[in-house]
PDB file of C-alpha atoms in Angstrom:
ATOM      1  CA  MET A 266      65.051 -17.583  35.913  1.00 51.00           C
ATOM      2  CA  PRO A 267      61.354 -16.670  36.107  1.00 58.00           C
ATOM      3  CA  ASN A 268      59.890 -14.587  33.327  1.00 73.00           C
ATOM      4  CA  ILE A 269      59.992 -11.122  34.856  1.00 77.00           C
ATOM      5  CA  GLU A 270      59.768  -7.656  33.421  1.00 79.00           C
ATOM      6  CA  ILE A 271      61.237  -4.652  35.209  1.00 90.00           C
ATOM      7  CA  ARG A 272      60.439  -1.091  34.236  1.00 91.00           C
ATOM      8  CA  ASN A 273      62.826   1.748  35.006  1.00 90.00           C
ATOM      9  CA  ASP A 274      60.985   5.093  34.791  1.00 89.00           C
ATOM     10  CA  ASP A 275      62.115   8.685  34.373  1.00 89.00           C
ATOM     11  CA  ILE A 276      65.106   7.953  32.157  1.00 93.00           C
ATOM     12  CA  PHE A 277      66.695  11.336  31.264  1.00 93.00           C
ATOM     13  CA  LEU A 278      64.709  13.250  33.882  1.00 91.00           C
ATOM     14  CA  VAL A 279      66.354  16.674  34.063  1.00 88.00           C
ATOM     15  CA  ARG A 280      63.477  18.934  35.172  1.00 84.00           C
ATOM     16  CA  GLU A 281      60.560  18.896  37.589  1.00 80.00           C
ATOM     17  CA  LEU A 282      62.570  17.314  40.397  1.00 86.00           C
ATOM     18  CA  THR A 283      60.770  16.751  43.679  1.00 86.00           C
ATOM     19  CA  LEU A 284      62.492  17.258  47.037  1.00 91.00           C
ATOM     20  CA  PRO A 285      63.037  13.488  47.523  1.00 91.00           C
ATOM     21  CA  MET A 286      64.587  13.307  44.039  1.00 89.00           C
ATOM     22  CA  LYS A 287      66.952  16.173  44.867  1.00 91.00           C
ATOM     23  CA  LYS A 288      67.934  14.446  48.115  1.00 93.00           C
ATOM     24  CA  ALA A 289      68.608  11.193  46.254  1.00 91.00           C
ATOM     25  CA  ILE A 290      70.981  13.026  43.905  1.00 92.00           C
ATOM     26  CA  ILE A 291      72.826  14.581  46.835  1.00 92.00           C
ATOM     27  CA  ASN A 292      73.085  11.263  48.693  1.00 92.00           C
ATOM     28  CA  TYR A 293      73.610   8.795  45.827  1.00 92.00           C
ATOM     29  CA  GLY A 294      74.891  10.744  42.823  1.00 91.00           C
ATOM     30  CA  SER A 295      73.269  11.716  39.547  1.00 92.00           C
ATOM     31  CA  PHE A 296      70.376   9.700  38.182  1.00 93.00           C
ATOM     32  CA  PHE A 297      72.768   8.356  35.537  1.00 95.00           C
ATOM     33  CA  GLU A 298      75.209   7.177  38.220  1.00 95.00           C
ATOM     34  CA  GLN A 299      72.348   5.538  40.130  1.00 93.00           C
ATOM     35  CA  PHE A 300      71.103   3.953  36.906  1.00 95.00           C
ATOM     36  CA  LYS A 301      74.533   2.462  36.105  1.00 96.00           C
ATOM     37  CA  LYS A 302      74.861   0.973  39.602  1.00 94.00           C
ATOM     38  CA  THR A 303      71.513  -0.796  39.415  1.00 94.00           C
ATOM     39  CA  ASP A 304      72.030  -1.753  35.786  1.00 95.00           C
ATOM     40  CA  GLU A 305      75.223  -3.622  36.728  1.00 95.00           C
ATOM     41  CA  PHE A 306      73.078  -5.924  38.872  1.00 94.00           C
ATOM     42  CA  PHE A 307      70.503  -6.479  36.127  1.00 93.00           C
ATOM     43  CA  GLU A 308      73.194  -7.115  33.527  1.00 94.00           C
ATOM     44  CA  ARG A 309      75.070  -9.558  35.782  1.00 94.00           C
ATOM     45  CA  HIS A 310      71.857 -11.540  36.271  1.00 91.00           C
ATOM     46  CA  ASN A 311      70.762 -11.226  32.634  1.00 89.00           C
ATOM     47  CA  ILE A 312      67.544  -9.391  33.525  1.00 90.00           C
ATOM     48  CA  PRO A 313      66.144  -7.255  30.680  1.00 90.00           C
ATOM     49  CA  LEU A 314      64.662  -3.848  31.416  1.00 94.00           C
ATOM     50  CA  ILE A 315      61.988  -1.607  29.983  1.00 96.00           C
ATOM     51  CA  LEU A 316      63.390   1.930  29.969  1.00 97.00           C
ATOM     52  CA  VAL A 317      60.648   4.551  30.118  1.00 96.00           C
ATOM     53  CA  VAL A 318      62.170   7.667  28.558  1.00 96.00           C
ATOM     54  CA  LEU A 319      61.512  11.387  28.835  1.00 95.00           C
ATOM     55  CA  ALA A 320      62.434  12.879  25.460  1.00 96.00           C
ATOM     56  CA  ASP A 321      63.365  16.373  26.642  1.00 93.00           C
ATOM     57  CA  GLY A 322      66.435  15.094  28.512  1.00 94.00           C
ATOM     58  CA  ILE A 323      67.928  13.167  25.595  1.00 97.00           C
ATOM     59  CA  ASP A 324      70.018  16.095  24.322  1.00 96.00           C
ATOM     60  CA  GLU A 325      71.187  16.936  27.842  1.00 95.00           C
ATOM     61  CA  CYS A 326      72.372  13.400  28.670  1.00 96.00           C
ATOM     62  CA  PRO A 327      74.642  12.304  25.785  1.00 97.00           C
ATOM     63  CA  GLU A 328      76.768  10.001  27.953  1.00 97.00           C
ATOM     64  CA  TRP A 329      73.649   8.227  29.243  1.00 97.00           C
ATOM     65  CA  VAL A 330      72.238   7.942  25.700  1.00 98.00           C
ATOM     66  CA  GLU A 331      75.476   6.304  24.495  1.00 98.00           C
ATOM     67  CA  TYR A 332      75.482   3.931  27.475  1.00 98.00           C
ATOM     68  CA  ILE A 333      71.985   2.752  26.530  1.00 97.00           C
ATOM     69  CA  LYS A 334      72.732   2.522  22.798  1.00 98.00           C
ATOM     70  CA  LYS A 335      75.671   0.184  23.502  1.00 97.00           C
ATOM     71  CA  ARG A 336      73.314  -2.110  25.442  1.00 95.00           C
ATOM     72  CA  LEU A 337      70.130  -1.929  23.366  1.00 95.00           C
ATOM     73  CA  TYR A 338      70.053  -5.718  23.176  1.00 94.00           C
ATOM     74  CA  ARG A 339      69.130  -5.678  26.892  1.00 92.00           C
ATOM     75  CA  PHE A 340      66.608  -2.855  26.882  1.00 96.00           C
ATOM     76  CA  ARG A 341      63.156  -2.189  25.489  1.00 96.00           C
ATOM     77  CA  ILE A 342      62.724   1.550  25.016  1.00 98.00           C
ATOM     78  CA  GLU A 343      59.293   3.017  25.718  1.00 97.00           C
ATOM     79  CA  MET A 344      57.941   6.520  26.337  1.00 96.00           C
ATOM     80  CA  HIS A 345      57.090   8.348  29.532  1.00 93.00           C
ATOM     81  CA  GLY A 346      56.486  11.671  27.779  1.00 90.00           C
ATOM     82  CA  HIS A 347      58.248  14.683  26.380  1.00 90.00           C
ATOM     83  CA  THR A 348      58.608  16.151  29.857  1.00 89.00           C
ATOM     84  CA  HIS A 349      57.571  14.905  33.273  1.00 85.00           C
ATOM     85  CA  MET A 350      54.206  16.655  33.126  1.00 83.00           C
ATOM     86  CA  ASN A 351      50.751  15.427  33.988  1.00 82.00           C
ATOM     87  CA  TYR A 352      49.105  15.128  30.570  1.00 79.00           C
ATOM     88  CA  ARG A 353      45.580  14.713  31.867  1.00 83.00           C
ATOM     89  CA  ASN A 354      45.546  18.461  32.640  1.00 84.00           C
ATOM     90  CA  GLN A 355      46.328  19.319  29.000  1.00 87.00           C
ATOM     91  CA  THR A 356      44.098  19.593  25.967  1.00 92.00           C
ATOM     92  CA  LYS A 357      43.775  16.564  23.730  1.00 91.00           C
ATOM     93  CA  GLU A 358      45.454  18.448  20.868  1.00 94.00           C
ATOM     94  CA  PHE A 359      48.391  19.558  23.013  1.00 93.00           C
ATOM     95  CA  GLY A 360      48.885  16.089  24.466  1.00 89.00           C
ATOM     96  CA  TYR A 361      48.782  14.402  21.078  1.00 92.00           C
ATOM     97  CA  LYS A 362      51.288  16.843  19.536  1.00 95.00           C
ATOM     98  CA  HIS A 363      53.622  16.745  22.550  1.00 92.00           C
ATOM     99  CA  LEU A 364      53.597  12.957  22.794  1.00 93.00           C
ATOM    100  CA  LEU A 365      54.022  12.484  19.044  1.00 96.00           C
ATOM    101  CA  GLU A 366      57.104  14.731  19.114  1.00 96.00           C
ATOM    102  CA  ALA A 367      58.475  12.737  22.061  1.00 96.00           C
ATOM    103  CA  LYS A 368      57.804   9.411  20.340  1.00 97.00           C
ATOM    104  CA  GLU A 369      59.562  10.539  17.168  1.00 98.00           C
ATOM    105  CA  LYS A 370      62.590  11.866  19.064  1.00 98.00           C
ATOM    106  CA  ILE A 371      62.964   8.671  21.100  1.00 98.00           C
ATOM    107  CA  GLU A 372      62.601   6.446  18.030  1.00 98.00           C
ATOM    108  CA  LYS A 373      65.110   8.505  16.048  1.00 98.00           C
ATOM    109  CA  THR A 374      67.624   8.561  18.909  1.00 98.00           C
ATOM    110  CA  PHE A 375      67.558   4.831  19.596  1.00 98.00           C
ATOM    111  CA  GLY A 376      66.510   3.437  16.214  1.00 97.00           C
ATOM    112  CA  THR A 377      63.727   1.477  17.828  1.00 96.00           C
ATOM    113  CA  LYS A 378      59.932   1.545  17.776  1.00 97.00           C
ATOM    114  CA  VAL A 379      58.059   2.953  20.768  1.00 97.00           C
ATOM    115  CA  THR A 380      54.968   0.841  21.367  1.00 96.00           C
ATOM    116  CA  ARG A 381      53.740   2.065  24.760  1.00 94.00           C
ATOM    117  CA  TRP A 382      53.253   5.239  26.708  1.00 90.00           C
ATOM    118  CA  TYR A 383      53.673   4.853  30.462  1.00 89.00           C
ATOM    119  CA  ASN A 384      52.153   7.671  32.475  1.00 80.00           C
ATOM    120  CA  THR A 385      51.420   8.220  36.124  1.00 62.00           C
ATOM    121  CA  PHE A 386      47.920   9.343  36.998  1.00 53.00           C
TER     122      PHE A 386
END
């Protein structure tokens, strides 16, 4: 198998849903259900994933958190943010504090080190 890296964004997204996101939930089930369906394919083909996590949804998605914890050997956990906000419109101090809190929560939840922040500009 070629050396590939696949990133799955918006893990634990529970707020700031766009209209297409809402339609996807109606048509295909919750984001967790969609995640599990695609993850079955990646697991069957032994393809590791980078999961880019939003910290504010961790407490609201305990079943999803447990699913990931049981499969940590397949995932690299990284950070998307505390919420799904655009950080470039925030002050440097706010962004630093917000992202540090998110990093700490993600690391504590999964017992892993966050090494990257993936953001959309």
